[in-house]
């Protein structure tokens, strides 16, 4: 009853704070969209390559490589001058039969890589063309020989139809050919947004109650300390559910991210995570005496969690990072989110991670209920 | 006995704020707690309500040792600072605290009408508190304390920033409540309010004088409580100086 009264009151206050509501509900959409643009930009690198003394057939083949433009130069010095002035990204100079020297501007690593790859491709196509023409010559010679031979002893070259074209079929376990880095980090970010906003808003909310004296006033009524914490949990839990729905809807319909597993499980993770964020926010707010000081905890408490929660694969990090990531609640939420969105994990598979989140929750909640003793001894 | 303090001591760090306080408040009594700023009036109130823990001594409210959570529901407390939810309307604030006090739904509605009448807030019930004037906020704080017709009222400077006419009605109301058997502990810096109480308690770390206004005036041979206050205060300060 009192718990509900408290959560209703918080809900009303939140709803009246239009700007905060807009931030909580719209900011994730905007940021997710921006990130999807940035991270799924299919690196449209192009390179302009100058050639000196390279045979025209190779030059043509190089020109045909996607995103590569070739300019032919008569002299080495002219080509190099163009490279110096960054009109070219690379210069290929033939220094002998089958010997090439490549110069790169190398300002953009991707262009360098594209040049290397493109030239390699052109060379191998050239070789294939040479082999083909040799085969054609060979079969012509055989035909001529056949004409001189008596019938029944004719030589034959077996033609295999499939030799000319190789067909590759791609099947994707998750997503499609447009699946990029963003798809992998999207579930982590669902977790992060919930954590970030619930942490900050609830922390500041309780901080305001401390500094305005309403917390003390509330504790001068027969309310239980645990009822206050529970009231906060319900209202911010509802906020987290709404936020999750918005983020998931954005991901699915706007950003085309495939969610393999069940939406209910994602909501479940979101609720548990928001409860953890809430209890941490309330806990941390004890150490802040102003809203500004609360914001100062963002780089300390939140930023490391993004980096260590799986955006960078943990196996790629130095070993001292592992224990660090293990004390961060977001790690477990991100793992569970990933398992559900990418691999379609069921409840049993994420139960372990959820359990660890619940342990975090229990610890911080107990600390908070005890911490409120500061205002009333019972 | 509504409040019973026996030999209560309270210090913050090294500063001794309450020194061996003995005070009882009975039903049907208005006790006025006066004393210079920083004398420990608010601390005494908070200790009595269990929001601060006494270092030693007995603090009981309605026969129950404090701190005690359930007893808080029977006390109407008005803090010195207005602790209100600015984004909510006056009515929503009243509803919220009514719910926390454990009042029933219909009770809350009738109580809101009653306390808003006493504090002359009926016309402003649906206004956000952020739009309230200082005096209106003070009245709303008082209205919150009156919710549920508690047997014991503890009011920390209830009439600061309230105009004389309204102050008069509020005091009349407090006297009415007293006559119905309510016990009231009120702090004030307004001396003509102190004239109206049943007992004046003068606090300066310890209780330096306690009696009815008439008896105090007689004892100090002065015409007003204000003079009693000034005289008692200078006596204490002189004694301290002499002691040093
Ligand atoms: N939480 C606290 N921590 C440390 N010192 C405190 C605390 N609360 C009060 N004090 C100190 O105790 C003394 C008494 O304060 P208190 O608020 O009880 O005074 P008061 O009589 O209510 O004054 P006023 O009339 O100005 O309201 C002051 O010196 C104050 O600085
Ligand atoms: Mg005070």
XYZ file of C-alpha atoms and ligand atoms in Angstrom:
654
model
C 0.000 0.000 0.000
C 2.664 2.519 1.077
C 5.001 1.053 -1.500
C 2.405 1.716 -4.182
C 1.813 5.236 -2.905
C 5.524 5.936 -3.201
C 5.862 4.479 -6.672
C 2.768 6.362 -7.828
C 4.181 9.590 -6.502
C 7.518 9.025 -8.276
C 5.658 8.145 -11.459
C 3.636 11.358 -11.311
C 6.729 13.444 -10.746
C 8.514 11.745 -13.634
C 5.585 12.265 -15.986
C 5.504 15.972 -15.160
C 9.187 16.342 -15.857
C 8.684 16.549 -19.606
C 12.300 17.067 -20.497
C 13.530 14.063 -18.571
C 10.818 11.921 -20.093
C 11.777 13.054 -23.581
C 15.404 12.307 -22.830
C 14.673 8.872 -21.456
C 12.387 7.860 -24.278
C 13.765 9.633 -27.342
C 17.491 9.826 -26.714
C 17.991 6.062 -27.049
C 16.231 6.097 -30.430
C 18.436 8.902 -31.692
C 21.650 7.410 -30.380
C 20.851 3.901 -31.630
C 20.115 5.274 -35.056
C 23.319 7.321 -35.133
C 25.351 4.346 -34.045
C 23.807 2.104 -36.623
C 24.769 4.647 -39.276
C 28.316 4.854 -38.002
C 29.002 1.219 -37.346
C 27.284 -0.318 -40.308
C 28.771 2.079 -42.855
C 29.966 -0.589 -45.299
C 33.441 0.842 -45.708
C 33.005 2.482 -49.121
C 36.692 3.132 -49.553
C 37.883 4.022 -53.019
C 41.387 4.328 -54.316
C 42.952 6.096 -57.276
C 46.016 4.302 -58.514
C 48.615 5.530 -60.949
C 50.468 3.024 -63.123
C 53.737 3.357 -64.979
C 54.712 0.783 -67.561
C 52.086 -1.702 -66.479
C 50.616 -3.685 -69.370
C 47.294 -2.410 -70.634
C 45.480 -5.676 -69.931
C 46.481 -5.613 -66.264
C 45.595 -1.937 -66.052
C 42.167 -2.662 -67.454
C 41.603 -5.486 -65.026
C 42.719 -3.282 -62.158
C 40.330 -0.600 -63.284
C 37.506 -3.113 -63.194
C 38.046 -3.846 -59.496
C 35.289 -2.205 -57.480
C 36.064 1.276 -56.221
C 39.399 1.425 -57.956
C 40.231 4.045 -60.571
C 43.402 3.790 -62.589
C 45.366 6.574 -64.235
C 48.214 5.755 -66.551
C 51.382 7.832 -66.384
C 54.180 7.965 -68.899
C 56.993 8.598 -66.491
C 57.811 7.472 -63.001
C 58.583 10.992 -61.810
C 55.206 12.376 -62.864
C 53.374 9.567 -61.140
C 55.386 10.025 -57.966
C 54.754 13.748 -58.044
C 51.012 13.092 -58.220
C 51.382 10.739 -55.256
C 53.263 13.405 -53.282
C 50.455 15.847 -53.848
C 47.886 13.264 -52.829
C 46.205 13.176 -56.219
C 46.877 9.450 -56.123
C 46.545 6.943 -53.326
C 49.131 4.588 -54.764
C 51.483 4.171 -57.704
C 52.371 0.863 -59.357
C 55.569 0.801 -61.354
C 56.713 -2.110 -63.422
C 60.412 -2.594 -62.747
C 61.022 -5.763 -64.774
C 59.193 -8.730 -66.213
C 56.771 -9.782 -63.478
C 58.359 -7.290 -61.100
C 56.338 -4.424 -59.686
C 57.069 -1.727 -57.174
C 54.136 -0.277 -55.278
C 54.190 3.116 -53.555
C 51.450 4.022 -51.131
C 50.325 7.363 -49.784
C 49.251 5.283 -46.795
C 47.279 8.058 -45.132
C 44.231 5.902 -45.083
C 45.043 2.344 -44.206
C 41.896 1.129 -45.922
C 42.986 2.613 -49.268
C 46.342 0.928 -48.984
C 44.663 -2.370 -48.300
C 42.276 -1.871 -51.200
C 45.193 -1.197 -53.556
C 47.069 -4.291 -52.449
C 43.997 -6.444 -52.741
C 42.933 -4.952 -56.075
C 46.343 -5.374 -57.659
C 46.550 -8.931 -56.445
C 43.129 -9.586 -57.963
C 44.132 -8.016 -61.285
C 47.314 -10.104 -61.417
C 45.548 -13.386 -60.782
C 42.888 -12.566 -63.368
C 45.680 -11.832 -65.791
C 47.258 -15.216 -65.071
C 43.948 -16.982 -65.539
C 43.474 -15.183 -68.855
C 46.929 -16.277 -69.948
C 46.229 -19.888 -69.015
C 42.929 -19.722 -70.857
C 44.532 -18.455 -74.011
C 47.182 -21.167 -73.763
C 44.467 -23.781 -73.490
C 42.713 -22.334 -76.501
C 45.969 -22.452 -78.457
C 46.507 -25.990 -77.305
C 43.081 -27.130 -78.466
C 43.632 -25.427 -81.817
C 46.896 -27.323 -82.200
C 45.129 -30.564 -81.292
C 42.467 -29.860 -83.915
C 45.165 -29.392 -86.519
C 46.844 -32.623 -85.466
C 43.471 -34.422 -85.533
C 42.972 -33.466 -89.156
C 46.138 -35.377 -90.078
C 45.179 -38.437 -88.041
C 42.961 -41.271 -89.337
C 39.422 -41.473 -87.965
C 39.024 -43.368 -84.693
C 42.309 -42.171 -83.339
C 41.302 -38.606 -82.738
C 42.573 -36.837 -79.605
C 40.023 -35.194 -77.380
C 40.030 -32.560 -74.711
C 37.229 -33.108 -72.308
C 35.331 -29.935 -71.705
C 33.947 -29.446 -68.296
C 31.145 -26.997 -68.205
C 31.550 -25.896 -64.626
C 35.153 -24.863 -64.978
C 34.420 -21.400 -66.228
C 32.315 -20.054 -63.319
C 32.448 -20.807 -59.622
C 29.189 -20.294 -57.827
C 29.199 -19.523 -54.106
C 26.072 -19.625 -51.990
C 26.120 -17.849 -48.653
C 23.925 -18.863 -45.738
C 23.934 -16.799 -42.552
C 23.157 -18.395 -39.210
C 22.219 -14.956 -37.853
C 21.189 -11.892 -39.828
C 22.064 -11.410 -43.495
C 24.811 -10.012 -45.692
C 24.260 -6.568 -44.182
C 24.885 -7.785 -40.642
C 27.660 -5.608 -39.277
C 29.368 -4.737 -36.050
C 26.317 -2.808 -34.892
C 24.194 -5.921 -34.719
C 26.614 -7.410 -32.280
C 26.737 -4.395 -29.996
C 23.047 -3.507 -30.189
C 22.020 -5.898 -27.392
C 24.802 -4.517 -25.214
C 23.502 -1.043 -25.832
C 19.948 -1.962 -24.926
C 21.398 -2.952 -21.579
C 23.557 0.119 -21.363
C 20.759 2.613 -22.000
C 18.582 1.103 -19.342
C 21.457 1.051 -16.915
C 22.511 4.598 -17.691
C 19.133 6.298 -17.441
C 17.783 4.382 -14.499
C 21.051 4.832 -12.610
C 21.202 8.548 -13.213
C 17.555 9.478 -12.824
C 16.885 7.395 -9.758
C 20.141 8.481 -8.160
C 19.328 12.132 -8.732
C 15.734 11.530 -7.678
C 16.743 10.189 -4.305
C 19.457 12.803 -3.973
C 16.813 15.525 -4.389
C 14.720 13.863 -1.741
C 17.682 13.915 0.584
C 18.576 17.536 -0.007
C 15.018 18.892 -0.040
C 14.278 17.082 3.207
C 11.335 15.122 1.829
C 13.139 11.864 2.567
C 13.440 12.818 6.208
C 9.808 13.928 6.170
C 8.719 10.613 4.669
C 10.727 8.743 7.276
C 8.833 10.641 9.984
C 5.788 8.565 9.005
C 5.352 4.896 9.865
C 6.706 3.830 6.469
C 9.244 1.007 6.407
C 12.640 1.753 4.897
C 12.242 -1.271 2.681
C 8.917 0.115 1.416
C 10.703 3.231 0.186
C 13.286 1.187 -1.694
C 10.562 -1.060 -3.113
C 8.495 1.946 -4.197
C 11.446 3.297 -6.096
C 11.992 -0.101 -7.657
C 8.464 -0.423 -8.977
C 8.305 3.003 -10.588
C 11.711 2.793 -12.202
C 11.045 -0.800 -13.181
C 8.007 0.386 -15.144
C 10.121 3.117 -16.715
C 12.701 0.519 -17.723
C 10.027 -1.663 -19.315
C 8.739 1.243 -21.399
C 12.250 2.183 -22.366
C 13.101 -1.371 -23.323
C 10.012 -1.621 -25.498
C 10.987 1.578 -27.286
C 14.576 0.492 -27.786
C 13.591 -2.963 -28.965
C 10.994 -1.527 -31.331
C 13.589 0.872 -32.698
C 16.055 -1.949 -33.161
C 13.618 -4.243 -34.888
C 11.673 -1.898 -37.126
C 13.936 1.079 -37.681
C 17.342 -0.529 -37.609
C 16.367 -3.955 -38.889
C 18.100 -5.881 -36.153
C 16.971 -9.445 -35.903
C 16.020 -10.666 -32.456
C 16.199 -14.438 -32.505
C 15.063 -15.150 -28.968
C 11.946 -14.226 -27.045
C 11.003 -10.630 -26.389
C 9.739 -11.624 -22.951
C 13.199 -12.727 -21.938
C 14.608 -9.405 -23.081
C 12.043 -7.599 -20.968
C 12.903 -9.834 -18.039
C 16.586 -9.012 -18.348
C 15.708 -5.328 -18.667
C 13.656 -5.376 -15.477
C 16.322 -7.164 -13.480
C 19.002 -4.861 -14.872
C 16.980 -1.742 -14.096
C 16.546 -2.938 -10.540
C 20.312 -3.351 -10.253
C 20.902 0.080 -11.807
C 18.357 1.586 -9.443
C 19.860 0.069 -6.336
C 23.328 1.121 -7.469
C 22.084 4.642 -8.278
C 20.487 5.003 -4.863
C 23.595 3.618 -3.228
C 25.940 5.934 -5.105
C 23.712 8.937 -4.416
C 24.651 8.545 -0.750
C 28.127 9.699 -1.695
C 27.004 12.679 -3.735
C 25.849 15.959 -2.281
C 24.633 17.565 -5.502
C 23.334 16.586 -8.900
C 26.638 17.655 -10.399
C 28.492 15.284 -8.120
C 26.106 12.537 -9.176
C 27.017 13.144 -12.800
C 30.673 12.863 -11.839
C 30.075 9.209 -11.098
C 29.133 8.552 -14.721
C 32.721 8.247 -16.007
C 33.710 6.235 -12.942
C 30.784 3.864 -12.654
C 29.294 3.721 -16.140
C 32.010 4.223 -18.738
C 34.186 1.261 -17.718
C 31.101 -0.904 -17.822
C 30.547 -0.150 -21.491
C 34.072 -1.019 -22.426
C 34.350 -4.165 -20.371
C 30.908 -5.559 -20.917
C 31.678 -7.146 -24.248
C 31.821 -4.482 -26.961
C 35.453 -5.434 -27.225
C 35.641 -9.225 -27.023
C 37.070 -10.156 -23.658
C 39.478 -12.776 -25.033
C 41.175 -9.954 -26.913
C 41.838 -7.981 -23.743
C 44.796 -8.388 -21.381
C 44.120 -10.903 -18.639
C 43.870 -8.359 -15.822
C 40.666 -7.096 -17.411
C 38.785 -10.304 -16.761
C 38.300 -9.887 -13.002
C 37.423 -6.241 -13.632
C 34.673 -7.180 -16.026
C 33.391 -9.742 -13.571
C 32.518 -7.149 -10.947
C 30.455 -5.147 -13.419
C 26.726 -5.875 -13.499
C 26.431 -4.747 -17.098
C 28.712 -7.601 -18.197
C 26.170 -10.190 -17.140
C 23.224 -8.298 -18.522
C 25.038 -7.820 -21.831
C 25.863 -11.522 -22.024
C 22.268 -12.496 -21.380
C 20.997 -9.908 -23.883
C 23.439 -11.174 -26.497
C 22.482 -14.766 -25.905
C 18.813 -13.981 -26.387
C 19.040 -11.584 -29.346
C 21.817 -13.274 -31.310
C 21.603 -16.926 -30.356
C 17.991 -17.273 -29.323
C 18.859 -18.549 -25.877
C 16.045 -19.722 -23.621
C 15.459 -19.015 -19.961
C 17.684 -21.826 -18.724
C 20.643 -20.554 -20.662
C 20.449 -17.035 -19.286
C 19.446 -18.074 -15.768
C 23.070 -18.055 -14.624
C 23.667 -14.480 -15.683
C 20.320 -13.384 -14.274
C 21.227 -15.055 -10.992
C 24.427 -13.052 -10.732
C 22.476 -9.862 -11.421
C 20.093 -10.791 -8.628
C 23.037 -11.200 -6.274
C 24.201 -7.681 -7.152
C 20.646 -6.492 -6.579
C 20.401 -8.161 -3.190
C 23.700 -6.691 -2.006
C 22.912 -3.126 -3.028
C 19.330 -3.300 -1.779
C 20.423 -4.409 1.660
C 23.026 -1.639 1.695
C 20.336 0.889 0.772
C 17.827 -0.216 3.363
C 20.573 -0.071 5.976
C 21.810 3.261 4.598
C 18.425 4.889 5.225
C 19.028 4.349 8.933
C 20.950 7.575 8.755
C 17.579 9.352 8.847
C 15.683 7.163 11.219
C 17.061 4.558 13.496
C 14.265 2.022 12.914
C 1.908 11.006 29.137
C 2.453 11.721 25.457
C 6.138 12.574 25.527
C 8.501 11.647 28.304
C 12.136 12.682 28.198
C 14.333 11.773 31.165
C 17.966 12.796 31.489
C 18.393 13.018 27.754
C 21.853 13.893 26.441
C 22.793 14.421 22.842
C 26.041 15.557 21.231
C 27.119 16.053 17.640
C 30.777 15.109 17.423
C 32.191 17.057 20.397
C 29.429 19.691 20.589
C 27.025 19.020 23.419
C 23.592 20.127 22.195
C 21.185 18.641 24.736
C 22.309 18.469 28.321
C 20.283 16.426 30.780
C 16.829 17.283 29.478
C 13.759 16.323 31.501
C 10.440 17.128 29.899
C 6.968 15.636 29.882
C 4.015 16.549 27.741
C 0.502 15.492 28.681
C -2.699 15.382 26.715
C -4.650 18.648 26.607
C -1.561 20.830 26.877
C 0.295 23.232 24.628
C 3.991 23.405 25.431
C 5.948 26.265 23.878
C 9.629 25.584 23.357
C 11.606 28.809 23.077
C 15.298 29.566 23.015
C 17.885 31.369 20.927
C 18.836 30.083 17.525
C 21.072 27.053 17.823
C 19.802 26.294 21.320
C 18.839 22.766 20.351
C 15.070 23.051 19.900
C 14.989 21.157 16.628
C 17.435 18.612 17.997
C 15.198 18.053 21.022
C 12.216 17.458 18.757
C 14.076 15.088 16.469
C 15.423 13.162 19.410
C 11.954 12.847 20.903
C 10.655 11.501 17.592
C 13.525 9.054 17.208
C 14.964 10.722 14.115
C 18.083 11.344 16.141
C 19.250 8.876 18.721
C 19.892 10.188 22.218
C 23.333 9.392 23.609
C 21.801 8.539 26.959
C 18.540 8.878 28.829
C 14.959 7.797 28.272
C 12.880 8.975 25.300
C 9.351 7.671 25.278
C 6.340 8.630 23.221
C 2.965 7.326 24.392
C 4.748 4.925 26.687
C 6.839 3.403 23.895
C 10.617 3.849 23.810
C 11.724 5.749 20.727
C 12.799 5.203 18.024
C 9.679 3.258 17.103
C 8.214 3.151 13.622
C 4.544 2.514 14.388
C 4.224 5.325 16.929
C 5.167 7.787 14.178
C 1.727 7.241 12.658
C 0.129 8.767 15.734
C 2.223 11.918 15.672
C 1.591 14.973 13.539
C 5.040 16.344 12.772
C 5.835 19.571 11.011
C 9.502 20.037 10.222
C 11.271 23.373 10.388
C 11.995 23.320 6.666
C 9.222 22.816 4.148
C 9.862 19.398 2.747
C 7.264 19.216 -0.005
C 7.104 17.684 -3.467
C 7.240 20.735 -5.725
C 6.033 18.968 -8.842
C 2.881 17.738 -7.159
C -0.193 19.747 -6.284
C -1.074 20.517 -2.687
C -3.776 17.889 -2.847
C -1.397 15.249 -4.154
C 1.070 16.052 -1.385
C -1.702 15.653 1.172
C -2.883 12.417 -0.397
C 0.624 11.006 -0.447
C 1.376 11.728 3.176
C -2.100 10.580 4.159
C -1.355 7.231 2.532
C 2.017 7.001 4.253
C 0.317 7.673 7.574
C -1.935 4.735 6.833
C -5.249 6.587 6.487
C -8.068 4.955 4.568
C -9.173 6.244 1.219
C -12.430 7.949 2.262
C -10.703 9.223 5.372
C -8.063 10.897 3.237
C -10.636 12.779 1.184
C -12.477 14.133 4.235
C -9.253 14.923 6.053
C -7.935 16.911 3.098
C -11.061 19.049 3.159
C -10.716 19.572 6.889
C -7.014 20.478 7.062
C -7.206 22.634 3.936
C -9.978 24.575 5.659
C -7.895 25.162 8.770
C -4.894 26.368 6.786
C -6.982 28.356 4.266
C -5.671 26.353 1.328
C -8.994 25.096 -0.038
C -8.787 27.360 -3.083
C -5.245 26.275 -3.881
C -5.520 22.523 -3.524
C -5.011 21.871 -7.220
C -2.093 24.222 -7.615
C 1.435 22.890 -7.934
C 3.520 23.509 -4.857
C 6.272 25.034 -7.009
C 3.879 27.945 -7.610
C 3.201 28.436 -3.886
C 4.407 31.433 -1.884
C 6.588 30.836 1.159
C 3.680 31.226 3.550
C 1.485 28.889 1.518
C 4.176 26.216 1.693
C 4.364 26.664 5.440
C 0.602 26.247 5.676
C 0.711 23.137 3.570
C 3.374 21.698 5.873
C 1.085 22.407 8.790
C -1.826 20.812 6.962
C 0.284 17.665 6.472
C 0.947 17.509 10.203
C -2.756 17.844 11.003
C -3.749 14.923 8.749
C -5.426 12.065 10.595
C -6.190 14.045 13.746
C -3.140 12.859 15.683
C -3.212 12.842 19.483
C 0.224 14.462 19.552
C 1.342 17.420 17.452
C 4.994 18.391 17.186
C 5.383 21.653 15.299
C 8.778 23.211 14.602
C 8.181 26.943 14.033
C 4.798 26.500 12.383
C 3.935 30.159 11.855
C 7.086 31.516 10.202
C 6.088 33.598 7.184
C 2.372 33.452 7.926
C 0.426 36.720 8.165
C -1.017 37.869 11.537
C -4.654 37.200 10.683
C -3.991 33.638 9.576
C -1.605 33.091 12.459
C -4.451 33.997 14.797
C -6.824 31.479 13.237
C -4.164 28.812 13.374
C -3.587 29.415 17.062
C -7.301 29.332 17.709
C -7.387 26.012 15.938
C -4.489 24.676 17.992
C -6.314 25.664 21.181
C -9.439 23.922 19.955
C -7.399 20.768 19.346
C -5.919 21.066 22.826
C -9.368 21.344 24.328
C -10.270 18.133 22.536
C -7.402 16.424 24.362
C -4.545 16.824 21.934
C -1.026 17.364 23.248
C 1.008 19.972 21.342
C 4.719 20.746 21.402
C 5.499 23.885 19.446
C 8.699 25.865 18.981
C 8.557 29.538 18.191
C 10.531 32.738 18.057
C 7.345 34.810 18.244
C 6.935 35.921 21.825
C 3.251 36.794 21.703
C 2.669 33.182 20.636
C 4.612 32.064 23.681
C 2.165 34.078 25.794
C -0.669 31.827 24.624
C 0.763 28.463 25.596
C 0.069 26.528 28.765
C 3.720 26.064 29.579
C 6.833 27.790 28.347
C 10.025 25.755 28.180
C 13.164 27.834 27.766
C 15.994 25.887 26.235
C 19.677 26.755 26.020
C 21.313 23.357 25.907
C 19.618 22.690 29.195
C 16.152 23.762 30.252
C 16.721 27.066 32.020
C 13.116 27.835 32.906
C 9.814 26.015 32.694
C 6.441 27.259 33.891
C 3.204 28.837 32.766
C 3.617 32.289 31.157
C 1.898 34.031 34.066
C 4.104 32.383 36.682
C 7.264 33.113 34.683
C 6.390 36.790 34.416
C 5.713 36.867 38.118
C 9.009 35.143 38.903
C 11.090 37.503 36.799
C 8.877 40.465 37.706
C 8.395 41.587 34.125
C 5.395 42.261 31.898
C 6.055 40.000 28.913
C 7.571 36.680 27.997
C 9.952 38.554 25.754
C 11.478 40.222 28.791
C 11.576 36.897 30.602
C 13.428 35.446 27.663
C 15.988 38.256 27.500
C 16.547 38.236 31.227
C 16.902 34.480 31.485
C 19.270 34.449 28.569
C 21.536 37.144 29.973
C 21.567 35.386 33.341
C 22.806 32.212 31.718
C 25.436 34.069 29.729
C 26.605 35.950 32.855
C 26.876 32.708 34.784
C 28.914 31.190 31.975
C 31.231 34.189 31.916
C 31.586 34.093 35.672
C 32.367 30.403 35.472
C 35.192 30.987 32.997
N 23.062 16.821 12.121
C 23.834 17.675 12.819
N 25.172 17.499 12.841
C 25.965 18.335 13.545
N 25.522 19.363 14.258
C 24.192 19.596 14.276
C 23.284 18.774 13.559
N 22.026 19.235 13.754
C 22.156 20.306 14.567
N 23.445 20.526 14.890
C 23.949 21.580 15.783
O 23.224 21.528 16.987
C 22.950 22.828 17.459
C 21.457 22.970 17.701
O 20.771 22.945 16.469
P 19.204 23.011 16.367
O 18.818 22.851 14.957
O 18.636 22.055 17.326
O 18.925 24.519 16.834
P 17.508 25.249 16.985
O 17.340 25.561 18.421
O 16.454 24.476 16.325
O 17.830 26.606 16.198
P 16.822 27.479 15.293
O 15.987 28.269 16.221
O 17.744 28.350 14.528
O 16.050 26.533 14.461
C 23.486 23.802 16.441
O 24.711 24.320 16.913
C 23.717 22.958 15.223
O 24.850 23.415 14.533
Mg 15.296 24.690 14.738
